[in-house]
mmCIF file of C-alpha atoms in Angstrom:
data_model
loop_
_atom_site.group_PDB
_atom_site.id
_atom_site.type_symbol
_atom_site.label_atom_id
_atom_site.label_comp_id
_atom_site.label_asym_id
_atom_site.label_seq_id
_atom_site.Cartn_x
_atom_site.Cartn_y
_atom_site.Cartn_z
ATOM 1 C CA MET J 238 88.011 217.212 52.696
ATOM 2 C CA PRO J 239 85.984 219.909 51.003
ATOM 3 C CA ILE J 240 84.958 223.123 52.881
ATOM 4 C CA GLN J 241 81.338 222.804 53.905
ATOM 5 C CA GLN J 242 79.565 225.793 53.173
ATOM 6 C CA THR J 243 77.174 227.477 55.537
ATOM 7 C CA PRO J 244 75.683 230.939 55.077
ATOM 8 C CA ALA J 245 78.557 232.292 56.815
ATOM 9 C CA THR J 246 81.408 230.855 54.676
ATOM 10 C CA ARG J 247 79.845 231.182 51.182
ATOM 11 C CA GLU J 248 82.426 231.364 48.495
ATOM 12 C CA ASP J 249 82.911 234.434 46.723
ATOM 13 C CA PRO J 250 83.225 234.476 42.836
ATOM 14 C CA ARG J 251 87.088 234.180 43.026
ATOM 15 C CA GLN J 252 86.878 230.908 45.192
ATOM 16 C CA ARG J 253 84.286 229.520 42.756
ATOM 17 C CA ARG J 254 86.415 230.116 39.952
ATOM 18 C CA SER J 255 89.554 228.607 41.818
ATOM 19 C CA ARG J 256 87.465 225.465 42.617
ATOM 20 C CA ARG J 257 86.179 225.194 39.208
ATOM 21 C CA ARG J 258 89.659 225.526 37.659
ATOM 22 C CA MET J 259 91.107 223.020 39.952
ATOM 23 C CA SER J 260 88.386 220.547 39.272
ATOM 24 C CA GLU J 261 88.750 221.134 35.352
ATOM 25 C CA ALA J 262 92.465 220.650 35.813
ATOM 26 C CA PHE J 263 91.950 217.424 37.632
ATOM 27 C CA LEU J 264 89.586 216.123 35.160
ATOM 28 C CA SER J 265 91.885 216.832 32.173
ATOM 29 C CA LEU J 266 94.920 215.276 34.075
ATOM 30 C CA VAL J 267 92.949 212.055 34.920
ATOM 31 C CA SER J 268 91.968 211.747 31.491
ATOM 32 C CA GLU J 269 95.674 211.741 30.466
ATOM 33 C CA ARG J 270 97.414 209.764 32.955
ATOM 34 C CA ASP J 271 97.228 207.471 35.972
ATOM 35 C CA TYR J 272 95.926 208.980 39.051
ATOM 36 C CA ARG J 273 98.928 207.949 41.068
ATOM 37 C CA ASP J 274 101.198 209.891 38.886
ATOM 38 C CA ILE J 275 99.156 213.174 39.423
ATOM 39 C CA SER J 276 100.583 215.483 42.033
ATOM 40 C CA VAL J 277 99.150 218.624 43.747
ATOM 41 C CA VAL J 278 101.874 220.570 41.913
ATOM 42 C CA ASP J 279 100.587 219.377 38.431
ATOM 43 C CA ILE J 280 97.077 220.123 39.439
ATOM 44 C CA CYS J 281 97.998 223.693 40.278
ATOM 45 C CA GLU J 282 100.164 224.225 37.278
ATOM 46 C CA ARG J 283 97.391 223.125 35.017
ATOM 47 C CA ALA J 284 94.862 225.296 36.993
ATOM 48 C CA MET J 285 97.138 228.010 37.027
ATOM 49 C CA VAL J 286 96.717 228.512 40.798
ATOM 50 C CA HIS J 287 99.328 228.587 43.597
ATOM 51 C CA ARG J 288 99.797 225.631 46.040
ATOM 52 C CA THR J 289 98.437 227.583 48.910
ATOM 53 C CA THR J 290 95.256 228.333 47.003
ATOM 54 C CA PHE J 291 94.984 224.510 46.391
ATOM 55 C CA TYR J 292 95.458 223.862 50.261
ATOM 56 C CA ALA J 293 93.084 226.601 51.457
ATOM 57 C CA HIS J 294 90.339 224.544 49.497
ATOM 58 C CA PHE J 295 91.480 220.834 49.828
ATOM 59 C CA GLU J 296 93.381 218.918 52.134
ATOM 60 C CA ASP J 297 95.077 216.713 49.453
ATOM 61 C CA LYS J 298 94.373 215.489 46.012
ATOM 62 C CA ASP J 299 92.002 212.730 47.221
ATOM 63 C CA ALA J 300 89.774 215.638 48.797
ATOM 64 C CA LEU J 301 89.638 217.208 45.428
ATOM 65 C CA PHE J 302 88.920 213.931 43.941
ATOM 66 C CA ARG J 303 85.854 213.533 46.119
ATOM 67 C CA TYR J 304 84.674 217.048 45.564
ATOM 68 C CA VAL J 305 84.875 216.500 41.766
ATOM 69 C CA LEU J 306 82.944 213.480 42.020
ATOM 70 C CA GLU J 307 80.211 214.883 44.409
ATOM 71 C CA GLU J 308 79.742 217.896 42.002
ATOM 72 C CA GLU J 309 79.686 215.549 38.816
ATOM 73 C CA ILE J 310 76.802 213.219 40.497
ATOM 74 C CA ARG J 311 75.133 216.262 41.566
ATOM 75 C CA LEU J 312 75.177 217.673 38.003
ATOM 76 C CA ALA J 313 74.209 214.248 36.662
ATOM 77 C CA ALA J 314 71.238 214.032 39.017
ATOM 78 C CA ARG J 315 70.025 217.444 37.936
ATOM 79 C CA SER J 316 69.655 216.167 34.420
ATOM 80 C CA ARG J 317 66.973 213.891 35.364
ATOM 81 C CA PRO J 318 63.674 214.976 33.432
ATOM 82 C CA GLU J 319 60.868 215.849 35.709
ATOM 83 C CA ALA J 320 58.455 213.721 33.783
ATOM 84 C CA ALA J 321 60.390 210.745 34.960
ATOM 85 C CA ALA J 322 58.047 210.155 37.874
ATOM 86 C CA ASP J 323 55.150 209.798 35.270
ATOM 87 C CA GLN J 324 56.956 207.028 33.421
ATOM 88 C CA GLY J 325 55.708 204.066 35.775
ATOM 89 C CA PHE J 326 58.054 201.805 37.605
ATOM 90 C CA TRP J 327 60.047 200.503 34.666
ATOM 91 C CA GLY J 328 60.172 203.819 32.819
ATOM 92 C CA ALA J 329 61.469 205.435 36.093
ATOM 93 C CA LEU J 330 64.020 202.661 36.758
ATOM 94 C CA ARG J 331 65.175 202.787 33.177
ATOM 95 C CA GLU J 332 65.714 206.512 33.452
ATOM 96 C CA GLU J 333 67.759 206.271 36.789
ATOM 97 C CA LEU J 334 69.915 203.337 35.210
ATOM 98 C CA ALA J 335 70.540 205.514 32.020
ATOM 99 C CA ILE J 336 71.691 208.469 34.111
ATOM 100 C CA ALA J 337 74.014 206.296 36.128
ATOM 101 C CA LEU J 338 75.424 204.591 33.065
ATOM 102 C CA ARG J 339 75.789 207.989 31.148
ATOM 103 C CA PHE J 340 77.613 209.327 34.126
ATOM 104 C CA CYS J 341 80.170 206.387 34.434
ATOM 105 C CA ASN J 342 80.594 206.264 30.751
ATOM 106 C CA GLY J 343 80.840 210.004 30.386
ATOM 107 C CA HIS J 344 83.226 210.103 33.123
ATOM 108 C CA ARG J 345 84.980 206.871 32.379
ATOM 109 C CA ALA J 346 88.590 208.192 33.197
ATOM 110 C CA LEU J 347 87.271 209.424 36.638
ATOM 111 C CA TYR J 348 85.218 206.445 37.419
ATOM 112 C CA LEU J 349 87.873 203.933 36.350
ATOM 113 C CA THR J 350 90.464 206.100 38.283
ATOM 114 C CA GLY J 351 88.421 205.802 41.328
ATOM 115 C CA MET J 352 88.163 202.001 41.172
ATOM 116 C CA ILE J 353 91.835 201.388 40.177
ATOM 117 C CA SER J 354 93.517 203.991 42.685
ATOM 118 C CA GLY J 355 91.908 202.583 45.529
ATOM 119 C CA GLY J 356 89.189 205.391 45.714
ATOM 120 C CA TYR J 357 86.450 202.916 46.042
ATOM 121 C CA THR J 358 85.077 204.768 49.157
ATOM 122 C CA GLU J 359 84.646 207.785 46.921
ATOM 123 C CA MET J 360 83.161 205.769 44.024
ATOM 124 C CA ARG J 361 80.473 204.269 46.332
ATOM 125 C CA ALA J 362 79.042 207.687 46.232
ATOM 126 C CA VAL J 363 77.802 206.805 42.649
ATOM 127 C CA GLU J 364 76.388 203.441 43.774
ATOM 128 C CA ASP J 365 74.821 204.859 46.817
ATOM 129 C CA HIS J 366 73.089 207.496 44.812
ATOM 130 C CA LEU J 367 71.887 204.872 42.426
ATOM 131 C CA SER J 368 70.827 202.427 45.271
ATOM 132 C CA GLN J 369 68.760 205.365 47.052
ATOM 133 C CA ARG J 370 66.917 206.207 43.622
ATOM 134 C CA ILE J 371 66.109 202.372 42.996
ATOM 135 C CA LYS J 372 64.824 202.156 46.569
ATOM 136 C CA LYS J 373 62.549 204.997 46.253
ATOM 137 C CA ILE J 374 61.089 203.805 42.924
ATOM 138 C CA VAL J 375 60.558 200.364 44.434
ATOM 139 C CA LEU J 376 58.898 201.905 47.581
ATOM 140 C CA ASP J 377 56.734 204.248 45.282
ATOM 141 C CA ASN J 378 55.539 201.422 43.068
ATOM 142 C CA CYS J 379 55.330 198.601 45.684
ATOM 143 C CA PRO J 380 53.973 199.948 48.656
ATOM 144 C CA ASP J 381 53.633 196.578 50.371
ATOM 145 C CA GLU J 382 57.475 196.120 50.270
ATOM 146 C CA PRO J 383 59.009 196.573 53.585
ATOM 147 C CA ALA J 384 61.671 199.363 53.576
ATOM 148 C CA TYR J 385 64.375 196.971 54.759
ATOM 149 C CA MET J 386 63.641 194.830 51.687
ATOM 150 C CA ALA J 387 63.666 197.652 49.178
ATOM 151 C CA GLU J 388 66.946 198.826 50.839
ATOM 152 C CA MET J 389 68.522 195.385 50.438
ATOM 153 C CA THR J 390 67.312 194.596 47.003
ATOM 154 C CA SER J 391 68.159 197.987 45.720
ATOM 155 C CA ARG J 392 71.725 197.747 46.918
ATOM 156 C CA PHE J 393 72.082 194.077 45.855
ATOM 157 C CA TYR J 394 71.044 195.091 42.267
ATOM 158 C CA THR J 395 73.145 198.357 42.259
ATOM 159 C CA GLY J 396 76.208 196.466 43.108
ATOM 160 C CA GLY J 397 75.574 193.868 40.234
ATOM 161 C CA LEU J 398 74.550 196.529 37.875
ATOM 162 C CA MET J 399 77.644 198.770 38.557
ATOM 163 C CA ASN J 400 79.911 195.863 38.285
ATOM 164 C CA VAL J 401 78.527 195.115 34.917
ATOM 165 C CA ALA J 402 78.972 198.720 33.863
ATOM 166 C CA ARG J 403 82.801 198.434 35.098
ATOM 167 C CA TRP J 404 83.171 195.351 33.140
ATOM 168 C CA TRP J 405 81.886 196.872 30.021
ATOM 169 C CA MET J 406 84.162 199.837 30.349
ATOM 170 C CA VAL J 407 87.454 198.136 31.320
ATOM 171 C CA ASN J 408 87.049 195.567 28.707
ATOM 172 C CA ASN J 409 85.545 197.985 25.907
ATOM 173 C CA ILE J 410 82.799 195.607 25.173
ATOM 174 C CA PRO J 411 81.309 196.494 21.808
ATOM 175 C CA LEU J 412 77.906 197.413 23.191
ATOM 176 C CA SER J 413 76.408 200.713 23.026
ATOM 177 C CA GLU J 414 75.061 202.491 26.166
ATOM 178 C CA GLU J 415 71.549 201.752 25.001
ATOM 179 C CA GLU J 416 72.163 198.052 24.286
ATOM 180 C CA LEU J 417 73.819 197.666 27.761
ATOM 181 C CA LEU J 418 70.981 199.462 29.388
ATOM 182 C CA GLU J 419 68.462 197.119 27.758
ATOM 183 C CA LEU J 420 70.480 193.939 28.910
ATOM 184 C CA MET J 421 70.732 195.574 32.349
ATOM 185 C CA ILE J 422 66.995 196.058 32.532
ATOM 186 C CA ARG J 423 66.485 192.450 31.784
ATOM 187 C CA LEU J 424 68.351 191.367 34.930
ATOM 188 C CA LEU J 425 66.130 193.181 37.308
ATOM 189 C CA PRO J 426 63.362 191.180 39.195
ATOM 190 C CA ARG J 427 59.971 191.159 37.495
ATOM 191 C CA GLN J 428 58.302 190.747 40.910
ATOM 192 C CA TRP J 429 58.965 194.386 41.729
ATOM 193 C CA VAL J 430 55.753 195.219 39.811
ATOM 194 C CA LYS J 431 52.293 193.750 40.218
ATOM 195 C CA GLU J 432 51.142 193.111 36.727
#
């Protein structure tokens, strides 16, 4: 599990550099071969770090996988335009789906590795993030919607949308991200917005 940073345990530049190198090595290896075939030694060789350095930061390769995923989700979320809040319900919802789809497609190897390797728990972080964003949009735009209904509805639709995204990636369906996004928007309930 990644080291939790508190003010007293802030990483120095060397530690940040080591983490970045191991993360980049991991992403590179995942794009080349099956997750199960990647060892800590492979990661260390690619990152040019010693195994003791690896274990100073991560318990095992699964912990590195979780760390990389969390960092990539955080970076993708930062790409959210500030103006998204002013786009109205469907504009904001469309933007959140676009970010999630861009993340999954841009990190196709990482995402599919997580699904195939049994890293579903880690991959749920993507779905949880999207679900919470959808819930917030629903509550912001539909103030009469009870919070539990917004939560349940956002989780239901997020699960379906992410399943469609997986199907699209695994089967190399000949639709662009934009085309898939438009089709996904059509699947969402119109009653979320009072016209």
